[in-house]
Tab-separated table of C-alpha atoms in Angstrom:
chain	number	residue	atom	x	y	z
A	122	MET	CA	0.000	0.000	0.000
A	123	ARG	CA	2.813	2.409	0.926
A	124	ARG	CA	4.596	1.928	-2.403
A	125	ALA	CA	1.372	2.081	-4.371
A	126	LEU	CA	0.571	5.416	-2.726
A	127	LEU	CA	3.992	6.807	-3.604
A	128	PHE	CA	3.615	5.647	-7.184
A	129	VAL	CA	0.263	7.448	-7.468
A	130	ILE	CA	1.800	10.601	-6.014
A	131	LEU	CA	4.668	10.538	-8.519
A	132	ALA	CA	2.225	9.936	-11.339
A	133	ALA	CA	0.094	12.831	-10.146
A	134	LEU	CA	3.112	15.081	-10.368
A	135	GLY	CA	3.345	14.255	-14.068
A	136	CYS	CA	6.699	12.516	-14.350
A	137	GLU	CA	10.108	12.462	-12.793
A	138	ARG	CA	11.285	15.452	-14.766
A	139	GLU	CA	8.516	17.649	-13.362
A	140	MET	CA	9.368	16.398	-9.906
A	141	ALA	CA	12.999	17.300	-10.459
A	142	SER	CA	12.101	20.820	-11.563
A	143	MET	CA	9.766	21.258	-8.574
A	144	MET	CA	12.605	20.462	-6.202
A	145	GLU	CA	14.951	23.044	-7.700
A	146	GLY	CA	15.426	26.713	-6.897
A	147	GLY	CA	15.672	28.919	-3.866
A	148	PRO	CA	18.761	29.507	-1.764
A	149	MET	CA	19.771	26.751	0.617
A	150	ASP	CA	19.451	29.073	3.589
A	151	GLY	CA	15.943	30.304	2.926
A	152	GLY	CA	14.432	29.030	-0.305
A	153	SER	CA	10.747	28.372	-0.606
A	154	PRO	CA	9.743	24.838	0.470
A	155	ASP	CA	6.454	25.018	-1.438
A	156	ALA	CA	7.522	22.353	-3.940
A	157	LEU	CA	7.534	19.749	-1.158
A	158	VAL	CA	4.165	20.612	0.348
A	159	GLY	CA	1.748	17.710	0.161
A	160	MET	CA	4.342	14.971	-0.159
A	161	PRO	CA	4.045	12.108	2.344
A	162	ASP	CA	6.410	12.085	5.306
A	163	ARG	CA	8.556	9.390	3.731
A	164	MET	CA	9.370	11.771	0.897
A	165	MET	CA	10.093	14.744	3.158
A	166	PRO	CA	13.700	15.181	4.315
A	167	GLU	CA	13.994	15.535	8.061
A	168	ALA	CA	16.490	17.608	9.983
A	169	GLY	CA	19.719	16.061	11.198
A	170	PRO	CA	21.557	12.884	10.240
A	171	VAL	CA	19.917	9.505	9.781
A	172	ASP	CA	19.731	7.976	13.240
A	173	ALA	CA	17.780	4.767	12.742
A	174	GLU	CA	19.167	1.819	14.640
A	175	PRO	CA	20.976	-0.619	12.314
A	176	PRO	CA	19.779	-4.209	12.337
A	177	ASP	CA	21.602	-6.629	14.592
A	178	VAL	CA	24.380	-8.553	12.898
A	179	GLU	CA	23.844	-12.266	13.315
A	180	PRO	CA	26.883	-14.515	13.749
A	181	ASP	CA	27.684	-16.596	10.695
A	182	ALA	CA	26.064	-20.003	10.862
A	183	ASP	CA	27.917	-21.362	7.844
A	184	PRO	CA	31.603	-20.442	7.476
A	185	ASN	CA	31.618	-22.056	4.035
A	186	ALA	CA	28.775	-19.949	2.633
A	187	LEU	CA	29.200	-17.991	-0.561
A	188	ARG	CA	29.937	-14.364	0.306
A	189	VAL	CA	29.676	-10.962	-1.294
A	190	ASN	CA	33.322	-10.962	-2.393
A	191	HIS	CA	32.906	-14.294	-4.174
A	192	MET	CA	30.703	-12.781	-6.867
A	193	GLN	CA	31.277	-10.728	-10.002
A	194	VAL	CA	28.591	-8.481	-11.481
A	195	ARG	CA	27.860	-6.322	-14.491
A	196	GLY	CA	27.829	-2.559	-14.131
A	197	THR	CA	27.122	0.600	-16.065
A	198	ASN	CA	29.280	3.722	-16.057
A	199	ASN	CA	27.353	7.002	-15.650
A	200	SER	CA	24.252	4.884	-15.155
A	201	TYR	CA	21.895	7.881	-15.401
A	202	HIS	CA	23.079	9.049	-18.817
A	203	THR	CA	20.689	9.685	-21.681
A	204	ASN	CA	21.761	10.757	-25.129
A	205	THR	CA	21.254	14.511	-24.859
A	206	ASN	CA	24.045	15.520	-27.164
A	207	PRO	CA	23.371	19.027	-28.500
A	208	PHE	CA	26.930	19.513	-29.747
A	209	ASP	CA	27.214	16.102	-31.436
A	210	LEU	CA	30.160	15.088	-29.270
A	211	GLU	CA	31.180	11.501	-29.881
A	212	PHE	CA	32.155	10.808	-26.275
A	213	ARG	CA	28.583	11.732	-25.210
A	214	ASP	CA	26.976	9.513	-27.836
A	215	TYR	CA	25.617	6.767	-25.602
A	216	TYR	CA	22.581	6.263	-23.416
A	217	HIS	CA	21.331	3.844	-20.785
A	218	LEU	CA	17.983	2.132	-20.368
A	219	PRO	CA	15.792	3.091	-17.408
A	220	ILE	CA	17.110	1.848	-14.076
A	221	SER	CA	14.528	-0.922	-13.783
A	222	GLU	CA	15.369	-2.181	-17.285
A	223	GLN	CA	19.078	-2.093	-16.578
A	224	ALA	CA	18.436	-4.246	-13.507
A	225	GLY	CA	15.987	-6.560	-15.240
A	226	GLU	CA	16.787	-6.897	-18.936
A	227	GLN	CA	20.540	-6.273	-18.736
A	228	GLY	CA	21.252	-7.867	-15.362
A	229	ILE	CA	23.056	-4.785	-14.030
A	230	ARG	CA	23.940	-5.002	-10.333
A	231	PHE	CA	26.377	-2.068	-10.158
A	232	PHE	CA	25.325	1.532	-10.794
A	233	ASP	CA	27.466	4.668	-11.015
A	234	PHE	CA	25.869	8.024	-10.174
A	235	ASP	CA	27.196	11.590	-10.131
A	236	LEU	CA	25.015	13.833	-7.997
A	237	ASP	CA	24.755	17.562	-7.657
A	238	PRO	CA	22.695	19.297	-4.965
A	239	ASP	CA	20.529	22.239	-5.858
A	240	ARG	CA	20.628	25.327	-3.669
A	241	ARG	CA	18.119	23.931	-1.218
A	242	ALA	CA	20.051	20.625	-0.991
A	243	SER	CA	17.488	18.537	-2.821
A	244	ILE	CA	19.872	16.196	-4.568
A	245	VAL	CA	19.512	15.978	-8.331
A	246	LEU	CA	21.551	14.261	-10.994
A	247	GLU	CA	24.157	16.018	-13.020
A	248	PRO	CA	27.336	14.762	-14.696
A	249	ARG	CA	30.679	16.391	-14.212
A	250	VAL	CA	31.370	17.396	-17.809
A	251	SER	CA	29.100	20.392	-18.224
A	252	ASP	CA	25.587	21.458	-17.276
A	253	ALA	CA	24.814	22.058	-20.948
A	254	LEU	CA	25.706	18.525	-21.994
A	255	ASP	CA	23.338	16.636	-19.709
A	256	ILE	CA	20.154	18.605	-19.250
A	257	GLU	CA	18.172	15.378	-18.854
A	258	THR	CA	18.695	11.986	-17.221
A	259	ILE	CA	16.939	8.659	-17.561
A	260	CYS	CA	15.159	8.922	-14.235
A	261	GLY	CA	15.135	12.490	-12.939
A	262	THR	CA	16.261	13.076	-9.365
A	263	TRP	CA	18.272	10.847	-7.033
A	264	PHE	CA	15.068	10.027	-5.165
A	265	THR	CA	13.068	9.052	-8.253
A	266	CYS	CA	15.914	6.905	-9.593
A	267	LEU	CA	16.050	5.012	-6.303
A	268	PHE	CA	12.272	4.808	-6.116
A	269	GLU	CA	12.157	3.252	-9.590
A	270	LEU	CA	14.684	0.675	-8.416
A	271	ASP	CA	12.645	0.126	-5.251
A	272	LEU	CA	9.616	-0.847	-7.341
A	273	TRP	CA	11.745	-3.307	-9.297
A	274	MET	CA	13.121	-4.747	-6.059
A	275	ASP	CA	9.572	-5.332	-4.842
A	276	GLU	CA	9.012	-7.597	-7.830
A	277	ASN	CA	12.433	-9.271	-7.591
A	278	PRO	CA	13.123	-9.679	-3.857
A	279	ARG	CA	15.828	-12.347	-4.237
A	280	HIS	CA	18.187	-10.305	-6.390
A	281	ALA	CA	21.886	-10.238	-5.523
A	282	LEU	CA	23.322	-7.261	-3.668
A	283	ILE	CA	23.114	-4.086	-5.789
A	284	VAL	CA	26.006	-1.633	-5.387
A	285	PHE	CA	25.893	2.125	-6.024
A	286	PHE	CA	28.951	4.314	-6.426
A	287	ILE	CA	27.947	7.883	-5.551
A	288	ALA	CA	30.017	10.957	-6.403
A	289	GLU	CA	28.928	14.551	-5.829
A	290	SER	CA	30.121	17.792	-7.308
A	291	TRP	CA	29.892	19.272	-3.801
A	292	ARG	CA	29.069	22.699	-5.171
A	293	PHE	CA	28.555	23.999	-1.629
A	294	ASN	CA	31.707	22.639	-0.030
A	295	SER	CA	31.943	24.677	3.163
A	296	PRO	CA	31.374	22.407	6.173
A	297	PRO	CA	27.756	23.276	7.152
A	298	PHE	CA	26.474	22.866	3.599
A	299	LEU	CA	28.564	19.777	2.936
A	300	PHE	CA	27.228	18.142	6.087
A	301	GLN	CA	23.702	18.878	4.927
A	302	GLN	CA	24.356	17.412	1.486
A	303	LEU	CA	25.733	14.209	2.975
A	304	ASP	CA	22.794	13.955	5.360
A	305	ASP	CA	20.366	14.499	2.491
A	306	LEU	CA	22.061	11.847	0.388
A	307	GLU	CA	21.491	9.264	3.105
A	308	ARG	CA	18.001	10.505	3.905
A	309	TYR	CA	16.775	10.292	0.347
A	310	ALA	CA	18.150	6.766	0.079
A	311	VAL	CA	16.255	5.757	3.217
A	312	ASP	CA	13.089	7.523	2.027
A	313	ALA	CA	13.172	5.762	-1.336
A	314	LEU	CA	14.329	2.289	-0.345
A	315	GLY	CA	13.630	1.849	3.348
A	316	ARG	CA	16.350	1.396	5.966
A	317	ASP	CA	16.055	-2.395	5.977
A	318	ARG	CA	17.122	-2.570	2.326
A	319	ILE	CA	20.448	-0.796	2.827
A	320	LEU	CA	23.523	-2.802	3.804
A	321	SER	CA	25.418	-0.504	6.160
A	322	PRO	CA	29.040	-0.608	7.336
A	323	ALA	CA	27.758	-1.602	10.786
A	324	ASN	CA	26.116	-4.685	9.261
A	325	VAL	CA	29.499	-5.798	7.941
A	326	ARG	CA	31.644	-4.638	10.866
A	327	GLY	CA	29.616	-6.348	13.576
A	328	GLU	CA	31.616	-6.671	16.776
A	329	PHE	CA	34.956	-5.893	15.141
A	330	ARG	CA	36.776	-2.580	15.524
A	331	THR	CA	37.092	-1.861	11.793
A	332	LEU	CA	35.659	-3.155	8.553
A	333	ARG	CA	39.035	-4.549	7.562
A	334	GLU	CA	39.263	-6.596	10.716
A	335	ALA	CA	35.753	-7.902	10.053
A	336	ILE	CA	36.389	-9.056	6.496
A	337	GLN	CA	39.809	-10.494	7.338
A	338	GLN	CA	38.690	-12.425	10.404
A	339	ARG	CA	35.061	-13.250	9.613
A	340	GLY	CA	34.597	-12.326	5.972
A	341	TRP	CA	31.930	-10.423	4.069
A	342	PRO	CA	28.326	-11.351	4.819
A	343	PRO	CA	27.001	-14.474	3.131
A	344	THR	CA	25.193	-13.639	-0.065
A	345	HIS	CA	21.893	-15.049	1.156
A	346	GLU	CA	21.922	-12.359	3.875
A	347	THR	CA	22.437	-9.552	1.343
A	348	GLN	CA	19.905	-10.590	-1.276
A	349	GLY	CA	17.309	-7.887	-1.756
A	350	LYS	CA	19.660	-5.184	-0.448
A	351	VAL	CA	21.611	-2.192	-1.745
A	352	MET	CA	25.136	-1.090	-0.798
A	353	LEU	CA	26.010	2.624	-1.107
A	354	VAL	CA	29.641	3.670	-1.633
A	355	LEU	CA	30.810	7.284	-1.339
A	356	ASN	CA	33.091	7.649	-4.357
A	357	ASP	CA	35.169	10.507	-2.994
A	358	ARG	CA	38.702	10.585	-1.573
A	359	ALA	CA	38.842	14.242	-0.556
A	360	GLU	CA	36.706	16.779	1.295
A	361	ALA	CA	33.424	14.864	1.290
A	362	ARG	CA	35.095	11.759	2.700
A	363	ALA	CA	36.731	13.769	5.478
A	364	ARG	CA	33.484	15.514	6.382
A	365	TYR	CA	31.564	12.254	6.360
A	366	LEU	CA	34.036	10.759	8.815
A	367	GLU	CA	33.873	13.887	10.945
A	368	ARG	CA	30.085	13.941	11.010
A	369	GLY	CA	29.826	10.246	11.822
A	370	GLY	CA	32.748	10.156	14.237
A	371	ASP	CA	30.693	10.270	17.430
A	372	ASP	CA	28.324	7.533	16.347
A	373	PRO	CA	29.615	5.542	13.372
A	374	GLU	CA	26.670	3.161	13.696
A	375	ASP	CA	24.592	5.806	11.916
A	376	ARG	CA	26.648	5.733	8.737
A	377	LEU	CA	25.055	4.235	5.665
A	378	LEU	CA	27.874	4.888	3.185
A	379	PHE	CA	30.954	2.770	2.624
A	380	LEU	CA	34.147	4.675	1.805
A	381	ILE	CA	36.177	4.342	-1.384
A	382	GLY	CA	39.838	3.568	-0.855
A	383	ASP	CA	43.016	4.537	-2.679
A	384	PRO	CA	44.592	1.313	-4.019
A	385	ALA	CA	48.061	2.739	-3.361
A	386	GLN	CA	47.263	3.109	0.351
A	387	ALA	CA	45.443	-0.160	0.957
A	388	GLU	CA	47.963	-1.244	3.617
A	389	ASP	CA	47.734	2.013	5.579
A	390	PRO	CA	46.639	1.049	9.133
A	391	ASP	CA	44.811	4.375	9.518
A	392	THR	CA	42.297	3.490	6.797
A	393	GLY	CA	40.685	0.511	8.459
A	394	ASP	CA	37.210	1.261	7.155
A	395	GLU	CA	38.181	1.438	3.469
A	396	VAL	CA	37.317	-1.923	1.954
A	397	VAL	CA	36.154	-0.912	-1.537
A	398	PHE	CA	38.649	0.186	-4.194
A	399	SER	CA	38.042	1.717	-7.598
A	400	PHE	CA	40.400	1.520	-10.553
A	401	GLU	CA	38.516	4.082	-12.601
A	402	PRO	CA	40.812	7.010	-13.467
A	403	GLU	CA	39.928	10.254	-11.758
A	404	PHE	CA	38.452	12.772	-14.161
A	405	ASP	CA	41.291	15.030	-15.287
A	406	GLY	CA	39.668	17.081	-18.013
A	407	ASP	CA	39.886	14.423	-20.725
A	408	PRO	CA	36.305	13.256	-21.346
A	409	TRP	CA	37.457	10.302	-23.464
A	410	TYR	CA	39.316	8.682	-20.632
A	411	PHE	CA	37.063	6.127	-18.955
A	412	GLU	CA	39.345	3.098	-19.047
A	413	THR	CA	41.046	1.341	-16.170
A	414	GLU	CA	44.783	1.253	-16.860
A	415	PRO	CA	46.027	-2.205	-17.936
A	416	GLY	CA	48.958	-1.765	-15.564
A	417	GLU	CA	46.521	-1.782	-12.620
A	418	LEU	CA	45.322	-5.345	-13.216
A	419	GLU	CA	47.855	-7.052	-10.958
A	420	ARG	CA	47.140	-4.662	-8.108
A	421	MET	CA	43.433	-5.317	-8.604
A	422	ARG	CA	44.061	-9.049	-8.335
A	423	GLU	CA	46.050	-8.559	-5.098
A	424	LEU	CA	43.314	-6.535	-3.459
A	425	ALA	CA	40.576	-8.946	-4.531
A	426	ALA	CA	42.583	-11.866	-3.155
A	427	ALA	CA	42.995	-9.984	0.131
A	428	GLY	CA	39.221	-9.810	0.550
A	429	TYR	CA	38.504	-6.272	-0.685
A	430	LEU	CA	35.881	-5.336	-3.266
A	431	VAL	CA	37.277	-3.822	-6.467
A	432	HIS	CA	35.801	-1.943	-9.410
A	433	GLY	CA	37.043	-1.443	-12.950
A	434	VAL	CA	35.611	0.157	-16.071
A	435	SER	CA	36.217	-0.132	-19.801
A	436	ASP	CA	34.470	0.012	-23.165
A	437	ASP	CA	36.945	-2.396	-24.757
A	438	PRO	CA	35.906	-6.094	-24.859
A	439	GLN	CA	39.449	-7.359	-24.276
A	440	MET	CA	39.961	-5.075	-21.289
A	441	ILE	CA	36.603	-6.179	-19.895
A	442	ALA	CA	37.820	-9.777	-20.125
A	443	ASP	CA	41.055	-8.767	-18.374
A	444	LEU	CA	39.131	-7.017	-15.598
A	445	ARG	CA	37.079	-10.132	-15.052
A	446	ALA	CA	40.158	-12.338	-14.958
A	447	ALA	CA	41.827	-9.964	-12.478
A	448	GLY	CA	38.974	-10.433	-10.013
A	449	ALA	CA	37.053	-7.181	-10.403
A	450	HIS	CA	33.778	-7.538	-8.538
A	451	PHE	CA	32.085	-4.654	-10.384
A	452	VAL	CA	32.862	-4.564	-14.109
A	453	ALA	CA	31.360	-1.430	-15.658
A	454	THR	CA	30.949	-0.036	-19.169
A	455	ARG	CA	29.023	2.632	-21.054
A	456	TYR	CA	27.803	0.055	-23.596
A	457	PRO	CA	26.340	-2.909	-21.689
A	458	ASP	CA	24.466	-4.454	-24.617
A	459	ASP	CA	27.546	-4.462	-26.833
A	460	ILE	CA	29.947	-5.557	-24.086
A	461	PHE	CA	27.905	-7.996	-22.006
A	462	GLY	CA	25.192	-9.249	-24.353
A	463	GLU	CA	22.204	-11.152	-22.990
A	464	VAL	CA	21.980	-12.316	-19.418
A	465	PRO	CA	23.487	-15.838	-19.446
A	466	PRO	CA	21.358	-18.881	-18.573
A	467	ALA	CA	23.209	-19.195	-15.265
A	468	GLY	CA	21.908	-15.788	-14.185
A	469	PRO	CA	23.206	-12.212	-13.953
A	470	VAL	CA	25.920	-12.908	-11.365
A	471	ALA	CA	29.134	-14.847	-12.020
A	472	CYS	CA	31.604	-16.517	-9.677
A	473	ASN	CA	34.688	-14.342	-9.215
A	474	PRO	CA	37.674	-16.212	-10.747
A	475	VAL	CA	40.106	-14.907	-8.104
A	476	THR	CA	38.043	-15.340	-4.932
A	477	ARG	CA	35.541	-18.098	-5.743
A	478	PRO	CA	35.471	-21.292	-3.705
A	479	ASP	CA	35.778	-24.502	-5.679
A	480	ASP	CA	32.091	-25.361	-5.357
A	481	CYS	CA	30.783	-21.924	-6.384
A	482	GLU	CA	27.520	-21.985	-8.354
A	483	PRO	CA	26.311	-18.681	-9.905
A	484	ALA	CA	22.655	-19.469	-9.247
A	485	GLU	CA	23.348	-19.387	-5.504
A	486	PHE	CA	24.026	-15.649	-5.760
A	487	GLU	CA	20.856	-15.050	-7.743
A	488	ALA	CA	18.705	-17.491	-9.622
A	489	ALA	CA	18.499	-17.140	-13.383
A	490	PRO	CA	15.353	-15.386	-14.656
A	491	ARG	CA	12.625	-17.741	-15.773
């Protein structure tokens, strides 16, 4: 009933794009909230950080169970992108299916989102290249993208863990505004998906001091405990990461976001909660450059073998094969149909060649569609 009501409300607003435009405008410190009047409480951001109690972490009953780091999944790069290409730029000439179709028809279990807050901190989607190059997205705002996925999850409750990489432009990067943006990011995720569908760092850490201790001594959660859930990763190694740690320092149980790690600093003892590593080059002004460097493959293999989750991206079929062989858990591309093809009969999730146990069966991660 709750989800049906939300669907009717979104439909009454016209479409996601109208909703996105309603949520824009007005300065962060005093803009008009009229656009949000009439929305149900679940859609209204509340003040302060998310403070819901995380679920208890049950001790592992089966030490031989398949775990999150034993799987390998398909991903899309810039998962929100639609082909709005007013200047006929070749590097912008691609588009993605709606989120629900990526999850269903293409078997995508890894999504990559760049977010940009408007001046009232309602988080909307926007790529990093230029405002003029992406005036539309496939699903509107961050909330409506997640809500579309939530509806798909309702119909497919036994899906494997879905992972989101989230980067922000952090347009308002002074501490009070940055705190608010981070709080809003978490709040909108909870509003759209529900707290019980988000795998938090506390769920993985359990009784251990750090995430690294948890995965090294106990391992990642068994996959049957993460089916039907989403994992959110803050894809930022600078100011946003520091502020997120600062804001959550007094009560880290409240955090919903995992932190991205620098592969070159994976052995640093002061980064005990970095257990996800990306091998996507940082944007340096060259819009063509999406590829993971071939020279990073051995380091990727080392980190995967050590129990960490790793991500790589390419549009080249041979490099995609190399990423898979190197143990990348999240293998992303801008062209999923061309690169991945149809979902295989064994299902959308594969056994990771570097971390898999000998008796790994892909259908145990997620059954093949009927």
